[in-house]
XYZ file of C-alpha atoms in Angstrom:
513
model
C -36.469 28.523 4.126
C -34.733 26.643 1.340
C -32.287 23.941 2.252
C -28.666 24.489 1.244
C -27.003 21.986 -1.027
C -23.457 20.668 -0.827
C -21.992 21.726 -4.148
C -18.898 20.419 -5.823
C -16.243 22.695 -7.224
C -15.740 22.123 -10.928
C -12.369 23.840 -10.788
C -10.964 20.938 -8.813
C -12.421 18.521 -11.338
C -10.382 20.203 -14.038
C -7.184 19.981 -12.025
C -7.235 16.521 -10.506
C -6.219 13.528 -12.601
C -9.038 12.196 -14.721
C -11.222 9.840 -12.694
C -11.068 6.195 -13.735
C -13.181 5.490 -16.784
C -15.225 2.351 -17.306
C -12.187 0.700 -18.887
C -10.100 1.192 -15.729
C -13.005 0.260 -13.450
C -13.566 -2.989 -15.334
C -9.868 -3.882 -14.985
C -9.638 -3.089 -11.275
C -13.096 -4.260 -10.208
C -12.312 -7.997 -9.855
C -9.230 -7.180 -7.760
C -10.500 -4.506 -5.369
C -14.137 -5.594 -5.230
C -14.330 -9.375 -5.734
C -17.667 -9.432 -3.888
C -20.043 -6.614 -4.761
C -19.878 -4.248 -1.799
C -23.381 -3.041 -0.873
C -22.639 -1.996 2.696
C -23.173 1.726 2.085
C -26.568 1.084 0.529
C -27.537 -1.187 3.401
C -26.516 1.449 5.946
C -28.915 3.938 4.365
C -31.595 1.312 3.745
C -31.835 1.944 -0.011
C -31.506 -0.152 -3.124
C -28.394 -0.136 -5.318
C -30.396 1.363 -8.192
C -31.978 4.139 -6.129
C -31.938 7.801 -7.173
C -30.065 10.655 -5.549
C -33.294 11.968 -4.078
C -33.958 8.656 -2.341
C -30.427 8.646 -0.922
C -30.855 12.136 0.523
C -34.237 11.326 2.011
C -32.863 8.153 3.587
C -29.887 9.961 5.106
C -32.057 12.788 6.419
C -34.339 10.255 8.082
C -31.367 8.475 9.698
C -29.849 11.798 10.751
C -33.036 12.864 12.488
C -33.402 9.497 14.215
C -29.825 8.504 15.070
C -27.990 11.778 15.669
C -26.603 11.654 19.235
C -27.816 15.172 20.085
C -31.339 14.443 18.908
C -31.482 11.184 20.849
C -30.393 13.009 24.003
C -33.065 15.639 23.436
C -35.672 12.866 23.381
C -34.203 11.347 26.562
C -32.845 8.240 24.802
C -29.414 7.055 26.026
C -26.725 7.074 23.334
C -24.673 3.892 23.064
C -21.372 3.289 21.338
C -23.171 1.275 18.675
C -25.477 4.211 17.939
C -22.535 6.564 17.471
C -20.723 4.169 15.169
C -23.855 3.561 13.106
C -24.434 7.293 12.648
C -20.793 7.881 11.650
C -20.939 5.047 9.117
C -24.224 6.343 7.713
C -22.661 9.781 7.305
C -19.690 8.247 5.453
C -22.073 6.330 3.193
C -24.038 9.476 2.398
C -20.914 11.484 1.570
C -19.898 8.853 -0.994
C -23.265 7.969 -2.515
C -24.457 11.578 -2.778
C -21.486 12.362 -5.045
C -22.164 10.752 -8.467
C -18.449 10.484 -9.280
C -17.590 8.765 -5.992
C -20.693 6.599 -6.248
C -19.585 5.267 -9.628
C -16.192 4.356 -8.184
C -17.843 2.722 -5.170
C -20.194 0.634 -7.324
C -17.237 -0.732 -9.285
C -14.424 -0.897 -6.702
C -16.185 -0.874 -3.327
C -15.221 1.080 -0.222
C -11.568 0.069 -0.529
C -11.407 1.380 -4.093
C -12.859 4.750 -3.038
C -10.218 5.100 -0.324
C -7.380 4.116 -2.660
C -8.409 6.571 -5.387
C -8.892 9.488 -2.968
C -6.556 9.096 0.018
C -4.422 5.931 0.116
C -3.034 6.880 3.561
C -6.482 6.461 5.147
C -7.014 2.900 3.922
C -8.120 0.551 6.682
C -5.682 -2.351 6.929
C -8.439 -4.709 8.082
C -10.418 -3.807 4.954
C -7.424 -4.675 2.772
C -6.986 -7.992 4.572
C -10.663 -8.827 4.198
C -10.569 -8.025 0.478
C -7.488 -10.174 0.004
C -9.119 -13.066 1.823
C -12.004 -13.024 -0.677
C -9.727 -13.224 -3.728
C -9.589 -16.485 -5.615
C -6.347 -18.259 -6.462
C -6.788 -17.265 -10.113
C -7.025 -13.586 -9.184
C -3.911 -13.804 -7.015
C -1.930 -15.474 -9.796
C -3.109 -12.794 -12.220
C -1.866 -10.065 -9.871
C 1.551 -11.731 -9.626
C 1.844 -12.120 -13.405
C 0.815 -8.503 -14.008
C 3.308 -7.317 -11.386
C 6.057 -9.449 -12.952
C 5.332 -8.026 -16.405
C 5.369 -4.516 -14.957
C 8.707 -5.053 -13.205
C 10.306 -6.682 -16.226
C 8.999 -4.336 -18.906
C 9.015 -1.000 -17.103
C 11.635 -1.662 -14.422
C 14.315 -3.382 -16.492
C 13.702 -2.741 -20.195
C 13.640 1.055 -20.052
C 16.547 1.670 -17.577
C 18.885 -0.822 -19.253
C 18.337 0.419 -22.813
C 18.402 4.051 -21.733
C 21.692 3.685 -19.859
C 23.362 1.725 -22.677
C 22.307 4.309 -25.252
C 23.573 7.127 -23.029
C 26.937 5.360 -22.741
C 26.967 4.812 -26.553
C 27.338 1.090 -25.904
C 24.494 0.307 -28.304
C 22.824 2.171 -31.128
C 19.180 1.322 -30.498
C 16.716 3.912 -31.890
C 15.432 6.153 -29.131
C 11.866 5.441 -30.181
C 12.318 1.799 -29.164
C 14.003 2.820 -25.916
C 10.886 4.807 -24.958
C 8.538 1.927 -25.834
C 7.296 1.542 -22.198
C 6.435 5.246 -22.205
C 4.380 4.831 -25.382
C 2.523 1.865 -23.847
C 1.580 3.909 -20.784
C 0.552 6.829 -23.000
C -1.681 4.561 -25.080
C -3.480 3.211 -22.016
C -3.913 6.689 -20.498
C -5.139 8.041 -23.846
C -7.799 5.333 -24.038
C -8.881 6.219 -20.512
C -9.141 9.921 -21.419
C -11.068 9.218 -24.619
C -13.495 6.998 -22.717
C -13.789 9.697 -20.057
C -14.670 12.344 -22.668
C -17.006 9.962 -24.467
C -18.961 9.275 -21.282
C -19.523 13.009 -20.838
C -20.500 13.667 -24.467
C -22.951 10.756 -24.518
C -25.071 12.435 -21.845
C -24.990 9.416 -19.546
C -23.000 11.297 -16.919
C -25.067 14.457 -16.683
C -26.919 15.694 -13.673
C -26.182 16.506 -10.096
C -24.624 19.953 -10.515
C -26.560 23.025 -9.350
C -27.177 25.761 -11.876
C -25.701 28.340 -9.489
C -23.430 26.788 -6.824
C -23.390 29.979 -4.742
C -27.199 30.295 -4.701
C -28.684 26.798 -5.038
C -32.420 26.444 -5.328
C -34.821 23.803 -4.058
C -34.820 22.269 -7.525
C -31.041 21.823 -7.297
C -31.443 20.044 -4.000
C -34.396 17.818 -4.849
C -34.180 17.151 -8.578
C -31.094 14.971 -8.509
C -32.167 11.708 -10.044
C -29.177 11.319 -12.323
C -26.609 8.785 -11.251
C -23.760 10.126 -13.328
C -20.745 12.268 -12.752
C -21.174 16.039 -12.533
C -17.864 16.855 -14.253
C -18.668 19.032 -17.291
C -17.505 18.116 -20.765
C -15.171 21.134 -20.833
C -13.238 19.752 -17.829
C -12.997 16.354 -19.513
C -11.624 17.936 -22.677
C -9.202 19.947 -20.536
C -7.742 16.702 -19.154
C -7.354 15.355 -22.682
C -5.683 18.515 -24.030
C -3.167 18.655 -21.167
C -2.286 15.005 -21.685
C -1.875 15.451 -25.454
C 0.516 18.349 -24.814
C 2.611 16.061 -22.616
C 2.663 13.418 -25.366
C 3.765 16.032 -27.911
C 6.579 17.046 -25.564
C 7.710 13.417 -25.275
C 7.718 13.011 -29.066
C 9.721 16.210 -29.556
C 12.169 15.156 -26.840
C 12.795 11.788 -28.515
C 13.205 13.522 -31.873
C 15.693 16.016 -30.415
C 17.932 13.450 -28.710
C 17.877 11.341 -31.892
C 19.507 14.156 -33.873
C 23.293 14.767 -33.838
C 24.532 16.697 -30.818
C 25.664 19.682 -32.901
C 22.094 20.193 -34.184
C 20.431 20.233 -30.762
C 19.836 23.957 -30.422
C 16.054 24.369 -30.285
C 15.371 23.147 -26.762
C 12.930 25.975 -26.169
C 10.645 24.643 -28.901
C 10.896 21.128 -27.475
C 9.777 22.271 -24.031
C 7.100 24.653 -25.369
C 4.223 22.088 -25.142
C 5.268 21.259 -21.576
C 5.253 24.932 -20.568
C 1.862 25.396 -22.247
C 0.376 22.498 -20.279
C 1.758 23.976 -17.049
C 0.240 27.365 -17.921
C -3.166 25.770 -18.511
C -2.979 24.027 -15.141
C -2.054 27.277 -13.419
C -4.976 29.146 -14.997
C -7.397 26.563 -13.646
C -5.742 26.321 -10.235
C -5.930 30.033 -9.429
C -9.747 30.238 -9.057
C -9.736 27.231 -6.730
C -6.956 28.765 -4.624
C -9.157 31.871 -4.186
C -12.212 29.891 -3.084
C -14.081 31.779 -0.380
C -15.229 30.111 2.818
C -18.983 30.698 3.167
C -19.976 31.997 6.599
C -22.082 29.742 8.779
C -25.444 31.389 9.282
C -26.755 30.131 12.605
C -30.032 31.947 12.126
C -32.279 31.999 15.132
C -30.228 30.309 17.873
C -33.372 29.607 19.839
C -34.679 27.451 16.982
C -33.680 23.871 17.893
C -35.911 22.121 15.406
C -34.620 19.243 13.338
C -34.839 21.334 10.162
C -32.693 24.140 11.621
C -30.086 21.709 12.947
C -29.962 19.968 9.589
C -29.328 23.277 7.792
C -26.505 24.185 10.181
C -24.945 20.764 9.679
C -24.944 21.138 5.892
C -23.455 24.644 6.143
C -20.585 23.349 8.280
C -19.946 20.537 5.799
C -19.926 23.052 2.934
C -17.435 25.313 4.736
C -15.143 22.343 5.457
C -15.358 21.252 1.825
C -14.435 24.707 0.479
C -11.581 24.981 2.962
C -10.173 21.642 1.773
C -10.527 22.664 -1.893
C -8.695 25.945 -1.308
C -5.875 24.236 0.571
C -5.506 21.572 -2.133
C -5.262 24.166 -4.928
C -2.724 26.287 -3.065
C -0.481 23.285 -2.476
C -0.824 22.368 -6.156
C 0.210 25.902 -7.226
C 3.247 25.773 -4.956
C 4.366 22.458 -6.470
C 3.671 23.661 -10.014
C 5.827 26.777 -9.587
C 8.719 24.691 -8.281
C 8.337 22.282 -11.195
C 8.267 25.097 -13.781
C 11.358 26.701 -12.235
C 13.220 23.388 -12.527
C 12.158 22.994 -16.160
C 13.311 26.528 -17.009
C 16.732 25.934 -15.457
C 17.144 22.705 -17.429
C 16.277 24.474 -20.697
C 18.686 27.321 -19.924
C 21.475 24.813 -19.193
C 20.812 22.797 -22.360
C 20.945 25.991 -24.439
C 24.537 26.605 -23.299
C 24.337 28.645 -20.098
C 27.485 28.613 -17.960
C 26.112 26.910 -14.850
C 26.867 23.657 -13.153
C 24.282 20.930 -12.857
C 24.372 21.319 -9.092
C 23.060 24.870 -9.595
C 20.479 23.641 -12.102
C 19.055 21.260 -9.501
C 18.573 23.926 -6.809
C 14.752 23.484 -6.864
C 15.247 19.756 -6.294
C 17.514 20.396 -3.301
C 14.886 22.733 -1.842
C 12.192 20.125 -2.480
C 14.263 17.438 -0.748
C 14.770 19.703 2.261
C 11.043 20.437 2.485
C 10.247 16.724 2.252
C 12.671 15.920 5.051
C 11.320 18.654 7.312
C 7.739 17.709 6.441
C 8.392 14.037 7.170
C 9.871 14.823 10.583
C 6.976 17.154 11.334
C 4.366 14.547 10.392
C 6.060 11.895 12.533
C 6.167 14.277 15.505
C 2.498 15.137 14.935
C 1.591 11.447 14.842
C 3.348 10.832 18.171
C 1.615 13.849 19.716
C -1.814 12.639 18.602
C -1.101 9.105 19.785
C -0.277 10.432 23.268
C -3.777 11.944 23.569
C -5.612 8.674 22.815
C -7.093 6.880 25.806
C -4.983 3.807 26.690
C -6.721 0.461 26.029
C -8.210 -1.270 29.072
C -6.950 -4.617 30.258
C -8.312 -7.552 28.287
C -9.031 -5.570 25.110
C -8.120 -7.510 21.957
C -9.299 -5.000 19.336
C -10.279 -1.344 19.051
C -13.942 -1.766 19.999
C -13.273 0.059 23.285
C -12.388 3.312 21.489
C -14.718 6.279 21.623
C -15.597 8.180 18.416
C -13.123 10.900 19.406
C -10.365 8.321 19.894
C -11.173 6.757 16.528
C -10.830 10.125 14.807
C -7.529 10.709 16.602
C -6.253 7.244 15.692
C -7.109 7.783 12.029
C -5.425 11.216 12.047
C -2.333 9.705 13.702
C -2.247 6.917 11.109
C -2.537 9.394 8.228
C 0.181 11.628 9.723
C 2.488 8.646 10.202
C 1.886 7.437 6.635
C 2.468 10.947 5.262
C 5.693 11.255 7.258
C 6.958 7.897 6.041
C 6.089 8.755 2.428
C 7.845 12.131 2.720
C 11.017 10.555 4.134
C 11.051 7.849 1.436
C 10.494 10.496 -1.242
C 13.394 12.516 0.172
C 15.768 9.540 0.085
C 14.856 8.411 -3.450
C 14.801 11.868 -5.059
C 17.946 13.050 -3.281
C 20.012 9.980 -4.181
C 18.886 9.945 -7.823
C 19.382 13.708 -8.199
C 22.909 13.482 -6.773
C 23.795 10.669 -9.184
C 22.320 12.527 -12.175
C 24.171 15.733 -11.266
C 27.494 13.927 -10.827
C 27.036 12.010 -14.085
C 26.067 15.132 -16.044
C 28.937 17.133 -14.565
C 31.535 14.445 -15.278
C 30.291 12.216 -18.096
C 32.953 9.519 -17.589
C 32.582 9.260 -13.808
C 30.501 6.040 -13.778
C 28.118 4.001 -15.914
C 24.625 5.432 -16.349
C 22.976 2.259 -15.024
C 24.199 3.245 -11.533
C 21.583 6.014 -11.518
C 18.764 3.473 -11.742
C 20.118 1.042 -9.133
C 18.310 2.668 -6.124
C 15.022 2.616 -8.007
C 15.537 -0.967 -9.182
C 16.308 -2.105 -5.633
C 13.111 -0.508 -4.311
C 11.091 -1.978 -7.161
C 12.448 -5.506 -6.635
C 11.901 -5.337 -2.874
C 8.292 -4.219 -3.374
C 7.684 -7.050 -5.829
C 9.220 -9.679 -3.531
C 7.149 -8.456 -0.576
C 4.004 -8.496 -2.724
C 4.681 -12.064 -3.860
C 5.361 -13.208 -0.311
C 2.219 -11.557 0.993
C -0.095 -12.854 -1.743
C 1.293 -16.403 -1.720
C 1.238 -16.864 2.059
C -2.025 -15.039 2.796
C -4.946 -17.218 3.827
C -8.620 -16.505 4.299
C -9.427 -14.698 7.520
C -11.789 -16.418 9.943
C -15.148 -14.792 10.357
C -15.592 -12.811 13.566
C -17.712 -14.566 16.129
C -20.391 -12.558 17.909
C -19.294 -11.418 21.314
C -15.613 -12.137 20.657
C -14.637 -8.475 20.785
C -14.010 -6.549 23.957
C -17.074 -4.914 25.486
C -16.439 -1.834 27.558
C -18.254 -1.529 30.882
C -21.622 0.124 30.531
C -21.416 3.850 31.147
C -24.110 5.714 33.073
C -26.897 7.115 30.973
C -26.291 10.618 29.707
C -28.499 13.275 31.269
C -31.284 14.775 29.217
C -30.198 17.917 27.440
C -31.519 21.271 28.547
C -34.500 22.759 26.642
C -32.121 25.139 24.786
C -29.177 23.078 23.487
C -26.250 24.537 21.603
C -27.125 25.236 17.968
C -23.788 23.817 16.827
C -23.631 20.079 16.245
C -20.031 18.954 16.849
C -20.705 15.338 15.960
C -22.120 16.284 12.585
C -19.157 18.360 11.481
C -16.550 16.474 9.413
C -13.330 15.751 11.313
C -10.498 18.150 10.599
C -8.024 16.468 8.206
C -4.473 15.941 9.351
C -2.128 18.645 7.988
């Protein structure tokens, strides 16, 4: 029986933002990974330059030796340390077996992988430890870069834009949008490097010839270290970005012309609509991704090979379910965005509607963000109530069981998502109200008032960052035995000769909604 392979959906690769190229990794590496993080390789017992085949063999060996169910079958008691080691090894395998994630990990470490994929799941202790390893030069560089960002992007663009809108100055609109051109130039370099890496052949390998029917060669012949994103997906990212740049250029050209000549707004927004259509065409197949059924096979077969196959099938089903959910959410957001763009074009072309009616999609979005934020906060409180209370004398979370750790992480992600949704509601709602009032009554207030909420948030974030970086000191190393040790639990009984074919511990935890 051939072993199934965890495949990666190329449709999602064509939809997500382009992964960081070598240029971005070189810029962020000294900040997020000041000391080369080799912990994942050490967990699997392999070298940093090992092949994909060696990684899979190492993980399979650890899975057969350290899986809690298999240890119980052999009559070996399972300790908390064994569970944590197996969970960490599984996390390491999920990252290193994916060439794209492995490249990010090699450059940015575990913290960089979490930040690029799911910032809400970042471990605060990991951030603190990374900060403690930064040199004074690196911290000063971060502050200077942040200051340049706040000054150039947070003050230059809003001030010039508002003064030009009020006709206080007559600065060319091309100079007003200078920060936008700088960002476009950096993103364009990243896209060109991303396409160049794929065309050079250095990033090939790792993708099965037929994802639905992988062969043994697809599973075993995986020596390439590179990314499995095809060149067509890389070019797709570049084309979509170039369409956005063309839209920006046409927009600047249109607002630079006299007001009586601004009648071709449909042509200005045409590149933007084309880019949205391309995204929708690629999103639809991912939204229709089927969930492969889990074939348990012979339930009486409790061999290591059979259990390993069931584990991989469950991981594949969870992966496809996450991909389908991600694409459906992306389609929902895209349709709302396109509806808002159409209403703006119709209004600019002379339709008799108020700006409050034009911003109906934004009001609906704000309402959904508010309801979603409240729901996430309620979900976080519900999950927190199910976690076992800490025993007396506990100073850290070492007393938590694997189930409690999963619940705590889900509660943290739900709380972060709720906070982000509420903050998004406040910022978007306030700015949209100010824009609608200003557009409806041009002489109501100065245009700079629209940017004040954003400027306040930006300045507060910068001040907090400066305070944190300047006052942070190196963390003391943990002393052995300093953490709380839970009382030793009685040894688990030996499993019956016919255990359940499902392996709950091996299945990935369900993500928070």
